[in-house]
Each structure stands twice: as structure tokens, then as C-alpha cells.
CSV table of C-alpha atoms (C1' of nucleotides) in Angstrom, one decimal:
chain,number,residue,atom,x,y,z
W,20,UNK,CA,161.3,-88.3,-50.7
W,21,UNK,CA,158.4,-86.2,-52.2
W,22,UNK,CA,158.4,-82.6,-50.8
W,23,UNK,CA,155.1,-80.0,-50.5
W,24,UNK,CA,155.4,-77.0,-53.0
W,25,UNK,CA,153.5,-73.7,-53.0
W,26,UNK,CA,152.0,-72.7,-56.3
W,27,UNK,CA,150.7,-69.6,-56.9
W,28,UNK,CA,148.2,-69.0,-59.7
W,29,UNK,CA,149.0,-65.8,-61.2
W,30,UNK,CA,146.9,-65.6,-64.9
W,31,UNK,CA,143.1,-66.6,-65.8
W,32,UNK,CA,143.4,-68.0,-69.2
W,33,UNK,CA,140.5,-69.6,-71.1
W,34,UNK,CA,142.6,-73.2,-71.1
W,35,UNK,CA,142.7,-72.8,-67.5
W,36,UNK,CA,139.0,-72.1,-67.1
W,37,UNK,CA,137.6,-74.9,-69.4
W,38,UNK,CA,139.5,-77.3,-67.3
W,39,UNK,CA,137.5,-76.1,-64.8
W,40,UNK,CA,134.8,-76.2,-66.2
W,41,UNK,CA,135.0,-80.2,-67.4
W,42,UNK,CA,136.2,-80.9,-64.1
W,43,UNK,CA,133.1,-79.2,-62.2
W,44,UNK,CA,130.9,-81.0,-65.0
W,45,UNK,CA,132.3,-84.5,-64.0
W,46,UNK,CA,130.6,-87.0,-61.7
W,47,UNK,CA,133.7,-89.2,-60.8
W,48,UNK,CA,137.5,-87.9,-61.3
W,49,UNK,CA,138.8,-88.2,-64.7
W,50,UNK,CA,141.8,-88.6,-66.2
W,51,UNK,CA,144.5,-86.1,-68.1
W,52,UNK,CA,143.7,-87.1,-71.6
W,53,UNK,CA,139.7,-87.3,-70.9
W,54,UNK,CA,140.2,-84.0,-69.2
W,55,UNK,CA,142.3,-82.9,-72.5
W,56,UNK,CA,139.5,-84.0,-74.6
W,57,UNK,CA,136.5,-82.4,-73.2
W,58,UNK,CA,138.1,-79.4,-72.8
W,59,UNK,CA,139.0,-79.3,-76.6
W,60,UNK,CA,135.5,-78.8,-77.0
W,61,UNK,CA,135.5,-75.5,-75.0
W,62,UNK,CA,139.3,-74.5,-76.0
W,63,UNK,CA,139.8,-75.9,-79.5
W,64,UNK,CA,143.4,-76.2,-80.4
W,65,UNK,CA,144.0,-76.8,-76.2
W,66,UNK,CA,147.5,-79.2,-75.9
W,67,UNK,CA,147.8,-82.0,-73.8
W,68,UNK,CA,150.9,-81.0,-71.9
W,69,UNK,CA,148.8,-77.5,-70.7
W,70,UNK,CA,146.2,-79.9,-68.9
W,71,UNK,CA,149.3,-81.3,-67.3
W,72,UNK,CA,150.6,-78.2,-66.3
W,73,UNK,CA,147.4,-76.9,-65.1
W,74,UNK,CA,146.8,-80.2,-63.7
W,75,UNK,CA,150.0,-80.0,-61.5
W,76,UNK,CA,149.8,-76.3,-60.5
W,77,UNK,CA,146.0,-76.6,-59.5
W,78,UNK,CA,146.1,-79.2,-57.3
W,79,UNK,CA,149.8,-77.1,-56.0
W,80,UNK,CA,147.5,-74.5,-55.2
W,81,UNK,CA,144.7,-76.8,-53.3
W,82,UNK,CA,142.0,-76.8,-56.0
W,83,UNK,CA,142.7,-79.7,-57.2
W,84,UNK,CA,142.8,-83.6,-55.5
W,85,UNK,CA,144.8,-86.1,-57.7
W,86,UNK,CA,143.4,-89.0,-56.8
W,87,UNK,CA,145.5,-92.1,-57.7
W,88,UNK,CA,143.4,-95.0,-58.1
W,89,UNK,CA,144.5,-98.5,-58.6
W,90,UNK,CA,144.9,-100.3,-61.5
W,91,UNK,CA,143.5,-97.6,-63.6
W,92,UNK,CA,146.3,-94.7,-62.9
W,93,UNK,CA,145.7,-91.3,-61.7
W,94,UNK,CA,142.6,-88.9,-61.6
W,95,UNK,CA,141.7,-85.1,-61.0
W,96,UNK,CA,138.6,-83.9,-59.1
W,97,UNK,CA,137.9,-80.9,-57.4
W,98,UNK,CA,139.4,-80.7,-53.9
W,99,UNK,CA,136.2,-78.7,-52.8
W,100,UNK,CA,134.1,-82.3,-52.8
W,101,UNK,CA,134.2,-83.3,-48.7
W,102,UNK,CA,135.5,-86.6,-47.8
W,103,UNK,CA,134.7,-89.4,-49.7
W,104,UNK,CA,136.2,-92.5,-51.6
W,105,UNK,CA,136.1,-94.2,-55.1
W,106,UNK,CA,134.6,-97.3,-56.6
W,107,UNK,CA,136.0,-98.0,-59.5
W,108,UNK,CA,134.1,-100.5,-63.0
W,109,UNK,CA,136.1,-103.5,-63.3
W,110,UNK,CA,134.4,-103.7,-66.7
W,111,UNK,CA,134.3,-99.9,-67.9
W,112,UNK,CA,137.1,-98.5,-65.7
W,113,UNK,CA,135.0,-95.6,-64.9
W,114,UNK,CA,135.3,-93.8,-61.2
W,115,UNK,CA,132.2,-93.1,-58.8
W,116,UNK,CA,132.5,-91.2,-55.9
W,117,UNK,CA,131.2,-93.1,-52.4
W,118,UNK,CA,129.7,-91.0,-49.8
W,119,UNK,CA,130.6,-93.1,-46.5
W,120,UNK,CA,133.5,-93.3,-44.5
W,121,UNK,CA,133.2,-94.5,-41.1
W,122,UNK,CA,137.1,-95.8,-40.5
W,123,UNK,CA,138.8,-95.5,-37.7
W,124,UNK,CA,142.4,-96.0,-39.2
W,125,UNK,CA,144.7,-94.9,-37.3
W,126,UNK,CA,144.9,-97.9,-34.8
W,127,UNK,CA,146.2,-100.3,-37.7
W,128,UNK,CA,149.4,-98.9,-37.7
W,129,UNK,CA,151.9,-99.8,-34.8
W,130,UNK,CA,153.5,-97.5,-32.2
W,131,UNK,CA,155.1,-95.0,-33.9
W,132,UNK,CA,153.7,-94.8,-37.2
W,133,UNK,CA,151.5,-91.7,-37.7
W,134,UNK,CA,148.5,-91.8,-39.9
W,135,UNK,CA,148.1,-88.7,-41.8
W,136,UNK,CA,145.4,-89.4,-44.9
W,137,UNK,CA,143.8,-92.7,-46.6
W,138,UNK,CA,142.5,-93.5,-49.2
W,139,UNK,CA,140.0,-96.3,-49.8
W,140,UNK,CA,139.2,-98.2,-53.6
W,141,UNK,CA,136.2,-100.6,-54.1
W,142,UNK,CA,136.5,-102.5,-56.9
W,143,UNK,CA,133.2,-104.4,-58.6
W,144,UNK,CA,130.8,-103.8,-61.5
W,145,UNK,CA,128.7,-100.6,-61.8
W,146,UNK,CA,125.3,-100.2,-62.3
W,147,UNK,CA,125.5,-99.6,-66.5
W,148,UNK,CA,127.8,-102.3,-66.9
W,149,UNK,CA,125.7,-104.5,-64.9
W,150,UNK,CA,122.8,-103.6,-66.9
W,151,UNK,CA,124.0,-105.1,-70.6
F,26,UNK,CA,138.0,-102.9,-70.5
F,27,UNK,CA,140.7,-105.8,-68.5
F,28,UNK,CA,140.3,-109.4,-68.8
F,29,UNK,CA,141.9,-111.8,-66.7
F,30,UNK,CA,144.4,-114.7,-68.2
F,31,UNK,CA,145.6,-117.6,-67.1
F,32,UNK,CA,149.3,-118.7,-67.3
F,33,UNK,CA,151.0,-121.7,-66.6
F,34,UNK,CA,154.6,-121.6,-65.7
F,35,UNK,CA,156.7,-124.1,-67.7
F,36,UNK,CA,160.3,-123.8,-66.5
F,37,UNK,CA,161.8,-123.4,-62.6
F,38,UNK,CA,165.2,-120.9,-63.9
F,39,UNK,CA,167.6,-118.9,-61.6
F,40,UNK,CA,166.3,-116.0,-62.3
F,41,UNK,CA,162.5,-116.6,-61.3
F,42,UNK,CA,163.7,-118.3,-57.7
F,43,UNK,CA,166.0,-115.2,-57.4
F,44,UNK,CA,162.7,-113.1,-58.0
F,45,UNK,CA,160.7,-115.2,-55.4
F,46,UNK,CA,163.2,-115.2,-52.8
F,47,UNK,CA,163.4,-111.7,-52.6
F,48,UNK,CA,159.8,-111.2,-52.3
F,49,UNK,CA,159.8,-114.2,-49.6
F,50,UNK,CA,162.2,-112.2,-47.6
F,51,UNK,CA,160.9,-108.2,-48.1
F,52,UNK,CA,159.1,-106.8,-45.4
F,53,UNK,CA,156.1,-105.0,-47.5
F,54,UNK,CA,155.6,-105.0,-51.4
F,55,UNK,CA,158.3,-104.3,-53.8
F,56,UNK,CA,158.9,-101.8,-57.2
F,57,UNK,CA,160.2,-103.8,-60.3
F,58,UNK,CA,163.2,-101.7,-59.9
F,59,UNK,CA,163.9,-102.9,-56.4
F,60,UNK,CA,163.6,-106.4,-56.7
F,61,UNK,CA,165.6,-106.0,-59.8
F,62,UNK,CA,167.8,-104.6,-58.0
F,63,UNK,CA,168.1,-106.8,-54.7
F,64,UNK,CA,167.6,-109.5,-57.5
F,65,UNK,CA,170.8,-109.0,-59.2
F,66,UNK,CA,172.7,-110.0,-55.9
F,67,UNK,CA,171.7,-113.0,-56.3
F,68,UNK,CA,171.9,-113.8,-60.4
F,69,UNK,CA,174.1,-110.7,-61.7
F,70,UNK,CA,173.0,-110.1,-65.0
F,71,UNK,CA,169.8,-110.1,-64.5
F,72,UNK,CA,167.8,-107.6,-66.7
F,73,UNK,CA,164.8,-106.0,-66.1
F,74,UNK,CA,162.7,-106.9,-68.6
F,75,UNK,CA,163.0,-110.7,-67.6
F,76,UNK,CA,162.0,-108.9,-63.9
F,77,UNK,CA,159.1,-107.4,-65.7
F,78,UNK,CA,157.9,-110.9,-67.8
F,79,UNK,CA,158.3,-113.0,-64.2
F,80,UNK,CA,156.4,-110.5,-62.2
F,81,UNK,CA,153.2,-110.6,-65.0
F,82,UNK,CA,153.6,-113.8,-64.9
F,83,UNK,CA,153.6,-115.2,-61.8
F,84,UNK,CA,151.0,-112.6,-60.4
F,85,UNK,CA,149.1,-114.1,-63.7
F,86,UNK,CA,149.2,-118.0,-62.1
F,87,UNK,CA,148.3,-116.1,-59.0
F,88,UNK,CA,151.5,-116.5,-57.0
F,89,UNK,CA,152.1,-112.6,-56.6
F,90,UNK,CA,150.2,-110.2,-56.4
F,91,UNK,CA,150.3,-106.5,-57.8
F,92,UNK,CA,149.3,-103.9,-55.5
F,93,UNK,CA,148.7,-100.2,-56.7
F,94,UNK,CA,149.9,-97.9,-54.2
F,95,UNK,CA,148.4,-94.3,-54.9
F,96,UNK,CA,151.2,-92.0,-55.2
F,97,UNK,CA,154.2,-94.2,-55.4
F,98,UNK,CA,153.0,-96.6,-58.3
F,99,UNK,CA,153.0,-100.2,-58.9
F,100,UNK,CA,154.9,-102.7,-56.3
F,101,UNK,CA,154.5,-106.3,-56.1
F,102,UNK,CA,154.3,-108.9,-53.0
F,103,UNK,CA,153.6,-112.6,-52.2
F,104,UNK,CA,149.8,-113.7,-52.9
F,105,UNK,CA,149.9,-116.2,-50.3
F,106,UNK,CA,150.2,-113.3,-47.6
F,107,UNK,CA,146.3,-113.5,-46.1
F,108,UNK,CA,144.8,-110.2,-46.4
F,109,UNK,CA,145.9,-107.2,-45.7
F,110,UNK,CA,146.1,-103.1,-46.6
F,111,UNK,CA,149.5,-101.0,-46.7
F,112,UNK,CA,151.0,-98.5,-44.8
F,113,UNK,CA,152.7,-95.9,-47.0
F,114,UNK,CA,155.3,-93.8,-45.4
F,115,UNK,CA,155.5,-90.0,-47.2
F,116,UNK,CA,159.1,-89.5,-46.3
F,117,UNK,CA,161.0,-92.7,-47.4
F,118,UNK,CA,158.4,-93.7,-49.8
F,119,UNK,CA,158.3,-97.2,-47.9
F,120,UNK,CA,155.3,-99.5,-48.0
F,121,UNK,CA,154.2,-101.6,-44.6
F,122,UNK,CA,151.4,-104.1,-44.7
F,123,UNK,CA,148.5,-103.6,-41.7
F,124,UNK,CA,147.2,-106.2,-40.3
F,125,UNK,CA,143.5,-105.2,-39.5
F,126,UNK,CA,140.6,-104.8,-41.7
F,127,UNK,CA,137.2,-104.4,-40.2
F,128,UNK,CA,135.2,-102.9,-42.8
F,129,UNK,CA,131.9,-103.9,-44.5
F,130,UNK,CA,132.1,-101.6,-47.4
F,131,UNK,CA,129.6,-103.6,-49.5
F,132,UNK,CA,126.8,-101.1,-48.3
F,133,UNK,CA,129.0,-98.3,-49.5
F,134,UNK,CA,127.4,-98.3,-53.0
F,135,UNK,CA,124.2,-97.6,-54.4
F,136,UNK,CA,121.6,-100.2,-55.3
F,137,UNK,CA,123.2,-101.7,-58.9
F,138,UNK,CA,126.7,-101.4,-57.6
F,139,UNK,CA,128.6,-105.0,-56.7
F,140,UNK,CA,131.4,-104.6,-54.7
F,141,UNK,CA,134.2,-107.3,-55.4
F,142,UNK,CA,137.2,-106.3,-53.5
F,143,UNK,CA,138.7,-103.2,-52.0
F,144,UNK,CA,142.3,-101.4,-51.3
F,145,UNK,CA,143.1,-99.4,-48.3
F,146,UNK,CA,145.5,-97.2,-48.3
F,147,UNK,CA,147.0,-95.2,-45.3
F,148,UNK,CA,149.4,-92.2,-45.6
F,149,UNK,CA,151.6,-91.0,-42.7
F,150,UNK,CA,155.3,-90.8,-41.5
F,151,UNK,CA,156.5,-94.4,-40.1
F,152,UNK,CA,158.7,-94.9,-37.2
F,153,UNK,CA,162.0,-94.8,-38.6
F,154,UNK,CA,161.1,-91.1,-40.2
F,155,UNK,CA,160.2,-90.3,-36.7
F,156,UNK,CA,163.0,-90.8,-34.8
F,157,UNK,CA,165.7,-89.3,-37.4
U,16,DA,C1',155.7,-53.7,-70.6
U,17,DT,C1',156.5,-57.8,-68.3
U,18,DA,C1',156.6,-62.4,-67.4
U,19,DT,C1',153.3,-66.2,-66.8
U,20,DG,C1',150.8,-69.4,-69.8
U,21,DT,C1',150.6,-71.9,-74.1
U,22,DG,C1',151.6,-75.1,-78.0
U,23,DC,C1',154.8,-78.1,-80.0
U,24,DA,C1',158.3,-81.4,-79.9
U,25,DA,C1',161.8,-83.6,-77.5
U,26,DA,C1',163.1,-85.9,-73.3
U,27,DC,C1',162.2,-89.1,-69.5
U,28,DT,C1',160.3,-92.8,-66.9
U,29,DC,C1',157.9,-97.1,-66.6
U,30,DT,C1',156.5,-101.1,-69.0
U,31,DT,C1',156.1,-104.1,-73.0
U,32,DT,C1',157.8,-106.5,-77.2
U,33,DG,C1',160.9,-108.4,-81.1
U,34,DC,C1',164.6,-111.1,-81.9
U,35,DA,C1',168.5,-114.1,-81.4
U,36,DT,C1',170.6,-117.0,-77.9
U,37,DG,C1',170.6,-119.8,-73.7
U,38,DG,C1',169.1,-123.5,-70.8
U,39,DA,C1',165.3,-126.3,-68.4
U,40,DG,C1',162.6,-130.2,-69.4
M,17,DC,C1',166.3,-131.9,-78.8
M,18,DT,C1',162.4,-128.7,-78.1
M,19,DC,C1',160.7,-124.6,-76.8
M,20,DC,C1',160.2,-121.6,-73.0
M,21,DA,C1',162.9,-118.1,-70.8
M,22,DT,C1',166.5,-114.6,-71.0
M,23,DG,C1',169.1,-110.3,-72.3
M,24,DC,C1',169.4,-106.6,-75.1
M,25,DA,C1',167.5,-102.9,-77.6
M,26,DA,C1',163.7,-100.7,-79.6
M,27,DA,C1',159.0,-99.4,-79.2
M,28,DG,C1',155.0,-97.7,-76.5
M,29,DA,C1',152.2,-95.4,-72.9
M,30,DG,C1',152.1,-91.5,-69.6
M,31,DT,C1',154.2,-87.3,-68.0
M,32,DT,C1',157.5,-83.5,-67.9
M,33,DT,C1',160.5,-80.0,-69.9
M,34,DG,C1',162.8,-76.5,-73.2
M,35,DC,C1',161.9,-73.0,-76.3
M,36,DA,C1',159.7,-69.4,-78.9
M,37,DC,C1',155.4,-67.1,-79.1
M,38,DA,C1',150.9,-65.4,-77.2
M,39,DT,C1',148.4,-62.9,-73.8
M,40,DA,C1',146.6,-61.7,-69.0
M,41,DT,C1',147.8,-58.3,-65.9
DNA sequence: ATATGTGCAAACTCTTTGCATGGAG
DNA sequence: CTCCATGCAAAGAGTTTGCACATAT
């Protein structure tokens, strides 16, 4: 049983920032270690297991989404982006973000169940990949 | 970048029929842990790494089927089941297949984008949370 | 000055693999 | 009798945690 938790962010660091930053860069969520490495390039010496704490206590705090997407394992974005879902490469694994989502959900579930959230994956081939 | 394989499966053993029969008779998909576990009830000893070989293999020569269920990982279920999205509930952890599916999502994507299949996932609190 | 945040390494979980033995064909 | 499948233990990925030090407030 997974429970909520409160985080407050109490310090502004430069690690903290540069995440960020790579994250308000991106154009589809990305993972920890790409997050890790693009933010080396702003905060050189920056560790792995900091992006994972900042990770966790940013998207505590709201300003963060971890979006888990199939088959390729779990991405950060910034919660700020409205509604939308994910189509993900087959070939290059990479994460867009769709615009559209006209569901109406919460009648697939029987009497009972309460839908809360969804979240929808499209799987196929992307543009670049289709171009080469 | 993933590429599919193909594998044949040489040899009916106790283990694999234990492995089948308790996905024949779970109610939504199954962790490895879980049908390892409900395995062992019916070939004690069994160990989960032999859980982990089977279920590659079988969802390889397409008789399972792996379904990535954001937030609580990896579970497995029968192939032959026609299709289908789950139900996650956030208080047990449980996963419930839905029966509908009405979407056209092809026109989701951008011009250059081919959409090959989908997952839908729904979050919420299922009945038996409710009423306890 | 205080205590949160960081970096490193160790620990943990989930999954895969190497190797000797077992058993299906 | 042949090899694929199994069990165990070790090895790998991804993620978390303990500890001493750094630094934002």
C-alpha cells in the first residue's frame, strides 16, 4: 500500500536548479541517468543519487510528474504541462508528449471501483526513426 | 533499441504447467514474485529464476503476455485474453482487466508518427478498498 | 550557527546469467 | 541418451540509504 507524503523544499542549491533547468529544456520526459547527464553539464561533479533525491522530493512537493511508461521504465517531466499522454519510439525508446485526450474512463470500471487518474501509452515509430 | 525473438518451447515440465495454471486461474495480471509464489503450491521448490526464464519465454512464443503497469511494475497475464486495459487499485496495489476500449488514438500523433499499439491505464480505489 | 543538501559507497530490489544436475523427448 | 530446463548463487541494472562534509538560510 503506497501512502501520499508531504515534502517540503527547504534549500535552492545549484544541483537542484540545473535539474530544473534540463527538465524545462526537454521535449518529452526523461529518465534519471539522462537527467544526471545533462545536468553534469551545468553542475559538473553533480551524483547520480542527488538527481534521485531531488527527483523524489520534487515530484513530493508537486513539481514534478513521474511518469511511468511501459516497457521503457520511469520518466520525470514538469507537473506544470496540462493534461496530456505519451507516445513512446519502439525503435529509439524516446518519449513525445500527445496533446489529445478525449476519454471518458470512468465508465470501464464496474460498480464500485472509483477512477481517480489514467494514464494512456502509444506505442509505434516516430517521425526520425521513420525517416532513416 | 528492442528487437523481437522468436522462441520455440522444447519441453512440457511441471514447473511451466504450474506457471500456466496459475495465470489460467488469476483474475488480472500477475508479478513474478506472485506467481512464484502461488506457483510453489503446486511444485515446492520451485525457484524463481526458472519463474523468470518461463515467463520470457513463453511471453517470447507469444503465449503470455507482459504488461507494464505504471507505478507497480512488471506483471504478466495470458495472451489469449482478447483485448483489454487494466484497472489498478492504489490501496491494495491489485490489477483488474477492463473490458471496454473505444478509442481511435491513431490521430493522436503528428503527421510522421505511426501508432502500433497502445496501453491504458486507470488509477482509483476498487471495490474491496471501498467497503473496508 | 544550524540542519538540509550533497557526494560517495554500500545496500536493496528486480531481473538475468553461469554452471552443474535433473528430467523430458 | 541428448540436450533443454531447473535450482542455486553470483552478477547486473536501477534505486535508495548511511555517513561525513559542504553550504544555503
Amino acid at each position: 500500500m503506497r501512502r501520499p507524503k508531504i515534502t517540503v523544499l527547504r534549500r535552492d542549491t545549484k544541483q537542484r536548479r540545473a535539474i530544473l533547468t534540463v527538465l524545462r529544456n526537454a521535449r518529452g520526459p526523461l529518465a534519471p541517468r539522462e537527467i544526471c547527464r545533462r545536468a553534469q553539464r551545468l553542475t559538473p561533479g553533480l551524483g547520480l543519487a542527488t538527481v534521485y533525491r531531488n527527483l523524489r522530493k520534487l515530484s513530493e512537493s508537486g513539481i514534478l510528474r513521474a511518469v511511468e511508461l511501459p516497457t521503457v521504465g520511469r520518466r520525470f517531466e514538469l507537473a506544470s504541462v496540462p493534461h496530456h499522454h505519451h507516445f513512446v519510439c519502439r525503435l529509439c525508446d524516446r518519449a513525445y508528449c500527445t496533446r489529445s485526450c478525449t476519454q471518458k474512463l470512468a465508465d470501464w470500471v464496474p460498480p464500485g471501483f472509483v477512477v481517480e487518474s489514467h494514464e494512456i501509452t502509444l506505442f509505434g515509430i516516430c517521425r526520425d526513426c521513420s525517416n532513416s
